[in-house]
Coordinates of C-alpha atoms in Angstrom, one line a residue:
X256 CA 204.4 -45.0 110.5
X257 CA 205.6 -47.3 107.7
X258 CA 202.2 -47.0 106.0
X259 CA 202.8 -43.3 105.5
X260 CA 206.2 -43.9 103.8
X261 CA 207.0 -44.7 100.3
X262 CA 208.9 -48.0 100.1
X263 CA 211.1 -49.0 97.2
X264 CA 212.9 -52.3 97.0
X265 CA 216.4 -52.9 95.7
X266 CA 215.0 -54.2 92.4
X267 CA 211.5 -52.9 92.7
X268 CA 209.6 -49.9 91.3
X269 CA 208.3 -46.9 93.1
X270 CA 204.7 -46.9 94.3
X271 CA 202.7 -44.4 92.3
X272 CA 201.8 -41.0 93.8
X273 CA 203.1 -37.5 93.7
X274 CA 203.5 -35.0 96.5
X275 CA 202.1 -31.7 95.5
X276 CA 201.7 -28.4 97.3
X277 CA 198.2 -27.3 98.4
X278 CA 197.8 -24.6 95.7
X279 CA 199.1 -26.7 92.8
X280 CA 196.7 -27.4 90.0
X281 CA 197.3 -30.7 88.2
X282 CA 196.2 -31.2 84.6
X283 CA 196.2 -34.7 83.1
X284 CA 195.0 -36.1 79.8
X285 CA 191.6 -36.7 81.6
X286 CA 191.2 -32.9 81.2
X287 CA 191.9 -33.1 77.5
X288 CA 189.2 -31.9 75.1
X289 CA 191.2 -32.2 71.9
X290 CA 194.7 -32.9 70.6
X291 CA 196.1 -31.8 67.2
X292 CA 199.6 -32.8 65.9
X293 CA 201.3 -31.5 62.8
X294 CA 204.3 -33.7 61.9
X295 CA 207.1 -32.5 59.6
X296 CA 209.6 -34.6 57.8
X297 CA 212.6 -33.3 59.8
X298 CA 212.1 -34.9 63.2
X299 CA 209.8 -32.1 64.3
X300 CA 206.2 -31.8 65.3
X301 CA 203.8 -29.0 66.5
X302 CA 201.6 -30.2 69.4
X303 CA 198.3 -28.3 70.2
X304 CA 196.9 -29.7 73.4
X305 CA 193.5 -28.3 74.5
X306 CA 192.2 -29.0 78.0
X307 CA 189.5 -27.8 80.5
X308 CA 191.2 -26.9 83.8
X309 CA 189.9 -25.3 87.0
X310 CA 192.0 -22.3 88.0
X311 CA 191.8 -19.9 90.9
X312 CA 191.6 -16.2 90.4
X313 CA 195.0 -14.4 90.3
X314 CA 198.0 -16.6 91.2
X315 CA 198.1 -20.2 90.2
X316 CA 200.7 -23.0 90.0
X317 CA 199.7 -25.3 87.1
X318 CA 201.5 -28.6 86.4
X319 CA 200.7 -29.9 82.9
X320 CA 201.2 -33.7 82.7
X321 CA 201.7 -35.9 79.6
X322 CA 203.9 -33.5 77.6
X323 CA 206.6 -34.7 75.2
X324 CA 209.8 -35.7 76.9
X325 CA 211.5 -34.1 73.9
X326 CA 209.7 -30.8 74.1
X327 CA 211.6 -27.7 73.0
X328 CA 210.6 -25.7 76.1
X329 CA 211.5 -22.3 74.6
X330 CA 208.7 -22.9 72.1
X331 CA 205.9 -23.6 74.6
X332 CA 203.2 -21.1 75.1
X333 CA 199.9 -21.4 77.1
X334 CA 196.8 -19.6 76.1
X335 CA 193.4 -19.1 77.9
X336 CA 190.6 -19.3 75.4
X337 CA 187.8 -18.7 77.9
X338 CA 189.3 -15.5 79.5
X339 CA 192.3 -14.3 77.4
X340 CA 192.3 -10.8 78.9
X341 CA 194.3 -10.6 82.0
X342 CA 195.8 -14.1 81.6
X343 CA 199.6 -14.1 81.7
X344 CA 202.5 -16.5 82.4
X345 CA 205.0 -15.4 85.0
X346 CA 207.2 -18.5 84.8
X347 CA 207.5 -21.8 83.0
X348 CA 209.6 -24.8 84.0
X349 CA 210.1 -27.9 81.9
X350 CA 210.9 -30.9 84.1
X351 CA 212.2 -33.8 82.0
X352 CA 213.4 -35.8 85.1
X353 CA 211.1 -38.8 85.6
X354 CA 210.6 -41.0 88.6
X355 CA 213.1 -43.9 88.9
X356 CA 215.0 -45.6 91.7
X357 CA 218.2 -43.8 90.7
X358 CA 216.5 -40.4 90.5
X359 CA 214.8 -41.0 93.9
X360 CA 218.2 -41.7 95.4
X361 CA 219.8 -38.7 93.8
X362 CA 217.0 -36.4 95.2
X363 CA 217.7 -37.7 98.7
X364 CA 221.4 -37.1 98.8
X365 CA 222.2 -35.6 102.3
X366 CA 218.7 -36.4 103.4
X367 CA 217.5 -39.1 105.8
X368 CA 216.0 -42.5 104.7
X369 CA 215.0 -45.6 106.6
X370 CA 216.8 -49.0 105.9
X371 CA 214.6 -52.1 106.4
X372 CA 216.4 -55.4 106.8
X373 CA 214.8 -58.9 106.9
X374 CA 216.3 -61.6 109.1
X375 CA 216.6 -64.6 106.8
X376 CA 216.2 -67.0 109.8
X377 CA 212.9 -65.8 111.2
X378 CA 211.6 -63.3 108.6
X379 CA 211.5 -60.5 111.2
X380 CA 212.0 -57.0 109.9
X381 CA 214.1 -54.3 111.6
X382 CA 214.5 -50.6 110.6
X383 CA 217.3 -48.2 111.0
X384 CA 217.8 -44.5 110.2
X385 CA 220.5 -43.5 107.7
X386 CA 221.5 -40.6 105.5
X387 CA 222.3 -40.9 101.8
X388 CA 225.9 -39.6 101.3
X389 CA 226.1 -40.1 97.6
X390 CA 224.3 -41.9 94.8
X391 CA 226.9 -41.4 92.1
X392 CA 228.8 -44.6 91.0
X393 CA 227.0 -46.5 93.8
X394 CA 225.2 -45.8 97.0
X395 CA 227.0 -44.7 100.3
X396 CA 224.9 -44.6 103.4
X397 CA 225.9 -43.0 106.7
X398 CA 224.5 -44.6 109.9
X399 CA 224.9 -43.1 113.4
X400 CA 227.9 -45.4 114.0
X401 CA 229.3 -46.4 110.6
X402 CA 229.4 -46.0 106.8
X403 CA 228.0 -48.7 104.4
X404 CA 228.2 -49.0 100.7
X405 CA 225.5 -50.5 98.5
X406 CA 221.9 -51.0 99.6
X407 CA 221.8 -53.4 102.6
X408 CA 218.1 -53.9 102.4
X409 CA 215.0 -51.9 101.3
X410 CA 215.1 -48.2 101.4
X411 CA 212.1 -46.2 102.7
X412 CA 211.7 -42.7 101.5
X413 CA 209.3 -40.2 103.2
X414 CA 207.8 -38.8 100.0
X415 CA 208.5 -38.2 96.3
X416 CA 210.5 -34.9 96.2
X417 CA 209.1 -31.8 94.5
X418 CA 210.0 -31.6 90.8
X419 CA 210.1 -35.4 90.3
X420 CA 207.2 -37.0 88.4
X421 CA 206.4 -40.2 86.8
X422 CA 206.4 -38.5 83.4
X423 CA 207.9 -35.1 82.1
X424 CA 205.7 -32.1 83.0
X425 CA 205.5 -28.4 82.3
X426 CA 205.1 -26.4 85.5
X427 CA 203.7 -22.8 85.1
X428 CA 203.2 -19.9 87.5
X429 CA 200.4 -17.9 86.0
X430 CA 197.9 -15.1 86.6
X431 CA 194.3 -15.9 85.8
X432 CA 191.5 -13.2 85.7
X433 CA 188.5 -15.3 86.7
X434 CA 188.1 -18.4 88.9
X435 CA 186.5 -21.5 87.4
X436 CA 186.9 -23.9 84.5
X437 CA 189.1 -22.5 81.8
X438 CA 189.7 -23.7 78.2
X439 CA 193.4 -23.7 77.8
X440 CA 195.6 -24.6 74.8
X441 CA 199.3 -25.5 75.2
X442 CA 201.2 -25.3 72.0
X443 CA 204.9 -26.4 71.6
X444 CA 207.4 -27.9 69.2
X445 CA 208.9 -31.3 69.9
X446 CA 211.5 -33.6 68.3
X447 CA 211.0 -37.3 68.5
X448 CA 208.1 -37.2 66.0
X449 CA 208.7 -37.6 62.3
X450 CA 207.3 -39.1 59.2
X451 CA 208.5 -40.2 55.8
X452 CA 206.8 -41.2 52.5
X453 CA 207.1 -44.7 51.3
X454 CA 205.6 -45.9 48.0
X455 CA 204.5 -49.3 46.8
X456 CA 204.6 -49.7 43.1
X457 CA 203.0 -52.8 41.5
X458 CA 204.1 -53.3 37.9
X459 CA 201.8 -54.9 35.4
X460 CA 202.6 -58.1 33.5
X461 CA 203.5 -56.2 30.3
X462 CA 205.4 -53.5 32.2
X463 CA 203.0 -50.8 30.8
X464 CA 201.0 -49.9 33.9
X465 CA 201.4 -49.5 37.6
X466 CA 199.3 -49.4 40.7
X467 CA 200.8 -46.9 43.1
X468 CA 200.1 -46.5 46.9
X469 CA 201.6 -43.8 49.0
X470 CA 202.1 -44.6 52.7
X471 CA 203.1 -42.2 55.4
X472 CA 205.3 -43.9 57.9
X473 CA 204.9 -42.2 61.3
X474 CA 207.4 -42.6 64.1
X475 CA 206.9 -41.6 67.7
X476 CA 210.0 -41.4 69.9
X477 CA 208.8 -38.5 72.0
X478 CA 208.3 -40.4 75.3
X479 CA 204.5 -39.9 75.4
X480 CA 201.4 -41.5 73.8
X481 CA 199.1 -39.2 71.8
X482 CA 195.5 -40.5 72.0
X483 CA 192.7 -39.7 69.5
X484 CA 194.8 -36.9 67.9
X485 CA 193.9 -35.0 64.8
X486 CA 196.9 -35.6 62.6
X487 CA 198.4 -33.5 59.8
X488 CA 201.5 -34.2 57.9
X489 CA 203.6 -31.4 56.2
X490 CA 205.8 -32.2 53.2
X491 CA 208.5 -29.6 52.4
X492 CA 211.9 -28.5 53.4
X493 CA 211.7 -26.0 56.3
X494 CA 214.6 -23.8 57.3
X495 CA 215.6 -24.5 60.9
X496 CA 218.4 -23.2 63.1
X497 CA 220.6 -25.9 64.5
X498 CA 221.1 -25.7 68.2
X499 CA 223.0 -28.2 70.4
X500 CA 220.6 -30.3 72.4
X501 CA 220.8 -33.1 74.9
X502 CA 220.9 -36.6 73.7
X503 CA 217.6 -38.3 72.9
X504 CA 216.4 -41.2 75.0
X505 CA 217.5 -44.7 73.9
X506 CA 215.2 -46.1 71.2
X507 CA 213.1 -49.0 72.2
X508 CA 211.7 -51.8 70.1
X509 CA 209.3 -50.5 67.5
X510 CA 205.7 -51.7 67.2
X511 CA 204.4 -51.7 63.6
X512 CA 200.8 -50.9 62.8
X513 CA 199.3 -50.5 59.4
X514 CA 196.1 -48.5 58.6
X515 CA 195.3 -48.8 55.0
X516 CA 191.8 -47.2 55.0
X517 CA 192.6 -43.8 56.3
X518 CA 191.9 -41.4 53.5
X519 CA 193.9 -38.2 53.6
X520 CA 193.2 -34.8 52.0
X521 CA 196.0 -32.5 50.7
X522 CA 196.2 -28.8 50.5
X523 CA 198.8 -26.0 50.3
X524 CA 200.4 -24.6 53.4
X525 CA 202.7 -21.6 52.7
X526 CA 205.2 -23.1 50.3
X527 CA 204.7 -26.6 51.5
X528 CA 201.9 -29.2 51.2
X529 CA 199.8 -30.6 54.1
X530 CA 198.1 -34.0 54.3
X531 CA 195.2 -34.3 56.8
X532 CA 194.1 -37.7 58.2
X533 CA 190.3 -37.8 58.0
X534 CA 189.8 -39.4 61.4
X535 CA 191.5 -39.2 64.8
X536 CA 194.3 -41.7 65.5
X537 CA 196.4 -42.8 68.4
X538 CA 200.2 -42.7 68.3
X539 CA 201.7 -44.8 71.0
X540 CA 205.1 -44.1 72.4
X541 CA 207.9 -46.0 70.6
X542 CA 205.5 -46.9 67.8
X543 CA 205.8 -46.9 64.0
X544 CA 202.5 -46.6 62.1
X545 CA 201.6 -46.4 58.5
X546 CA 198.6 -44.6 56.9
X547 CA 197.7 -44.3 53.3
X548 CA 197.8 -40.8 51.9
X549 CA 197.2 -41.5 48.1
X550 CA 196.4 -44.4 45.8
X551 CA 196.2 -44.7 42.0
X552 CA 195.6 -47.6 39.7
X553 CA 196.4 -48.4 36.1
X554 CA 198.8 -45.6 35.7
X555 CA 200.5 -45.7 32.2
X556 CA 204.2 -46.2 32.4
X557 CA 207.1 -46.4 29.8
X558 CA 210.0 -48.7 30.2
X559 CA 213.3 -47.2 29.2
X560 CA 216.6 -48.9 28.5
X561 CA 219.3 -46.2 29.0
X562 CA 223.0 -46.2 28.3
X563 CA 224.5 -43.3 30.2
X564 CA 227.8 -41.8 29.1
X565 CA 230.3 -39.5 30.8
X566 CA 231.6 -36.0 29.7
X567 CA 235.3 -36.9 30.3
X568 CA 235.1 -39.2 27.2
X569 CA 235.6 -36.1 25.0
X570 CA 238.8 -34.5 26.3
X571 CA 241.2 -37.4 26.4
X572 CA 242.4 -40.5 24.6
X573 CA 241.2 -44.0 25.7
X574 CA 242.9 -47.2 24.6
X575 CA 240.3 -49.6 25.9
X576 CA 239.1 -51.8 23.0
X577 CA 235.4 -52.3 23.4
X578 CA 234.9 -51.3 27.1
X579 CA 231.7 -53.1 28.3
X580 CA 229.0 -51.0 29.8
X581 CA 225.7 -51.9 31.5
X582 CA 222.4 -50.7 30.4
X583 CA 220.1 -49.1 33.0
X584 CA 216.4 -50.1 33.3
X585 CA 214.0 -47.3 34.2
X586 CA 210.2 -46.7 34.2
X587 CA 208.7 -43.3 33.8
X588 CA 205.2 -41.9 34.3
X589 CA 203.4 -38.5 34.8
X590 CA 202.0 -37.4 38.1
X591 CA 198.5 -36.8 36.7
X592 CA 195.2 -38.7 36.2
X593 CA 192.9 -40.5 38.5
X594 CA 194.4 -40.8 42.0
X595 CA 197.4 -38.8 41.0
X596 CA 197.8 -35.1 40.1
X597 CA 198.6 -34.4 43.8
X598 CA 201.9 -33.3 45.3
X599 CA 204.0 -36.3 46.1
X600 CA 206.3 -36.0 49.1
X601 CA 209.9 -37.1 48.8
X602 CA 210.5 -40.8 49.6
X603 CA 211.4 -44.2 48.3
X604 CA 209.4 -45.9 45.6
X605 CA 209.7 -49.7 45.8
X606 CA 208.6 -51.7 42.8
X607 CA 207.1 -55.2 42.8
X608 CA 206.0 -57.5 40.0
X609 CA 203.9 -60.7 39.9
X610 CA 205.8 -63.4 38.1
X611 CA 204.5 -66.3 35.9
X612 CA 203.8 -68.4 39.1
X613 CA 201.6 -65.6 40.5
X614 CA 204.3 -64.8 43.1
X615 CA 205.0 -61.1 43.9
X616 CA 208.7 -60.3 43.5
X617 CA 210.7 -57.2 44.3
X618 CA 212.4 -55.7 41.2
X619 CA 214.1 -52.5 42.5
X620 CA 213.6 -49.1 44.0
X621 CA 214.5 -45.4 43.6
X622 CA 214.2 -42.2 45.5
X623 CA 212.0 -39.3 44.4
X624 CA 212.2 -35.7 45.6
X625 CA 209.2 -33.6 46.3
X626 CA 207.2 -33.8 43.1
X627 CA 204.4 -31.4 42.1
X628 CA 201.3 -32.3 40.2
X629 CA 201.7 -33.0 36.4
X630 CA 205.5 -33.5 36.8
X631 CA 207.3 -36.4 35.3
X632 CA 208.7 -39.2 37.5
X633 CA 211.5 -41.5 36.4
X634 CA 212.6 -44.5 38.5
X635 CA 215.9 -46.3 37.9
X636 CA 215.4 -49.9 38.9
X637 CA 218.7 -51.7 38.0
X638 CA 220.6 -53.0 35.0
X639 CA 219.2 -55.1 32.1
X640 CA 220.5 -58.6 32.2
X641 CA 220.0 -59.3 28.4
X642 CA 221.3 -56.0 27.1
X643 CA 225.0 -55.1 26.8
X644 CA 227.0 -52.2 25.2
X645 CA 230.6 -52.0 24.2
X646 CA 232.0 -48.5 23.6
X647 CA 235.3 -48.0 21.7
X648 CA 237.1 -44.7 20.9
X649 CA 238.1 -45.0 17.2
X650 CA 239.8 -41.6 16.8
X651 CA 241.1 -38.7 18.9
X652 CA 242.8 -35.5 17.9
X653 CA 244.0 -32.4 19.7
X654 CA 243.4 -29.4 17.5
X655 CA 244.7 -25.8 17.9
X656 CA 245.1 -25.8 21.6
X657 CA 246.1 -22.7 23.6
X658 CA 246.3 -22.0 27.4
X659 CA 242.8 -20.5 27.2
X660 CA 241.2 -22.6 24.5
X661 CA 241.2 -26.3 24.0
X662 CA 239.9 -28.0 20.9
X663 CA 239.4 -31.8 20.5
X664 CA 238.0 -34.1 17.9
X665 CA 237.0 -37.6 18.8
X666 CA 235.1 -40.5 17.3
X667 CA 233.3 -43.4 19.0
X668 CA 231.7 -46.7 18.1
X669 CA 229.0 -48.2 20.4
X670 CA 227.9 -51.8 19.8
X671 CA 224.5 -52.6 21.3
X672 CA 223.8 -56.3 22.0
X673 CA 220.3 -57.6 22.6
X674 CA 219.8 -61.3 23.5
X675 CA 216.1 -60.9 24.3
X676 CA 213.5 -62.7 22.1
X677 CA 211.9 -59.3 21.3
X678 CA 213.2 -56.1 19.8
X679 CA 214.0 -53.2 22.1
X680 CA 214.5 -49.5 21.7
X681 CA 217.7 -48.4 23.5
X682 CA 218.3 -44.8 24.5
X683 CA 221.9 -43.4 24.5
X684 CA 222.6 -40.3 26.6
X685 CA 226.0 -38.6 26.0
X686 CA 226.9 -35.5 28.1
X687 CA 229.2 -33.5 25.8
X688 CA 231.0 -30.6 27.4
X689 CA 231.7 -27.1 26.1
X690 CA 230.8 -25.9 22.6
X691 CA 230.4 -29.0 20.5
X692 CA 229.4 -30.0 17.0
X693 CA 228.4 -33.5 15.7
X694 CA 230.5 -33.9 12.5
X695 CA 229.0 -37.2 11.4
X696 CA 226.8 -40.0 12.8
X697 CA 225.2 -43.3 11.8
X698 CA 221.8 -42.3 13.4
X699 CA 220.2 -38.9 13.9
X700 CA 220.6 -37.4 17.4
X701 CA 218.4 -35.1 19.4
X702 CA 219.8 -32.2 21.5
X703 CA 218.1 -32.4 24.9
X704 CA 220.1 -29.7 26.6
X705 CA 223.2 -27.5 26.1
X706 CA 225.4 -30.5 27.0
X707 CA 223.3 -33.5 26.5
X708 CA 222.8 -35.6 23.3
X709 CA 220.3 -38.4 22.8
X710 CA 220.1 -41.3 20.3
X711 CA 217.2 -43.7 20.2
X712 CA 218.3 -46.9 18.6
X713 CA 216.1 -49.9 17.7
X714 CA 217.9 -53.2 18.3
X715 CA 216.2 -56.3 16.8
X716 CA 215.7 -59.5 18.8
X717 CA 218.8 -61.6 19.4
X718 CA 221.1 -59.4 17.4
X719 CA 223.4 -56.4 17.7
X720 CA 223.5 -52.8 16.3
X721 CA 226.4 -50.5 15.9
X722 CA 226.3 -46.7 16.4
X723 CA 229.1 -44.4 15.3
X724 CA 229.6 -40.7 15.6
X725 CA 232.3 -38.0 15.4
X726 CA 232.2 -34.8 17.5
X727 CA 234.3 -31.7 17.8
X728 CA 234.6 -30.0 21.2
X729 CA 235.8 -26.5 22.1
X730 CA 236.5 -25.7 25.7

């Protein structure tokens, strides 16, 4: 008798096996003919799972194994490619409960089990019938003559209850027109799969070129492994309706894998861009994987030293004498040329440089948004150590001011200090609000936008240069 029972120890794991009804059809990954995954950048993926499954004519109960534990069941639809006419789904049930000692106990509440005890003196086993009263907050067992808490031995269960599987499944009641092998496709959306773009930027010794590599970092937290999948990545901001959902499973330790030789092709998809991996890949559950989607070498770049002002400087009086300001360091380049000229997904660009000892060092990073071909990219890496600016307000006047109109006139002096051994060109950006007029200046400006003024100032090596200007502002 005991050989026909499923035995589970107090700290053991259940023996594999699933009780199924006679007319139930089971589909596993052994039936899989192809698998395609489209992953979006918003914790979302579209799964297209194609399988060859034997079905009876008319009514069938089909249990589809190896689905995502984070499937959105309302998005699942099953199609019959072989005989689409007359094929219909009557009912679908997503069963996320997976086999575990606790789930097995919960499914046997108010049902009989067998308790097996081992005599420590002689090793002899005895069995006794009991009923599980509750499995919440601990186990309570009812014997014919008493109640006991906890598990006083090994529990023997007659079978795995219906609806409990070792992995989440999708169970379908369907009508099929013709008996025989059918080519079926299950399509559904799932969370737990996502990707992001990460970029490695290698700066040349003279800071005038970069090598750029784009990596797609894929993360699988969906509770299932996807083997030999055709993979596509979509970059873009999709509109999605937020709905409350159950909490996701706890994240396990990630396994990192790098694949640097997987060329990807890009094309347009609606108002987004799609990147297609050129060979099938396997995404293991709880794995993080990187694949290269673009690469470019010797891309010309420009280093920019930028002093950034604020628009509130022009409507008030400031008494600070020579307020020190830091100078930003940026590099800029165009998304064009060999290896570039493709849409770049949003992500972080991390910049490295080889020093005089041939060691690679990290020198800063910046975030880029989705960037189309031929657009400019500017990365802010940090502050210049050997450049400093001191800004001082030298004059301020309130002119004819009324409740609806305010008029100001102010003057500034900016001292730029360069302690480098070479000359630099320093860019000054001043956002001036309202209707403004430069009344006087020590160097010519350029109007970049309605409220943005730029000066480009050459500062010789190991010296300083002073810039002065006066501006009238009408608000």
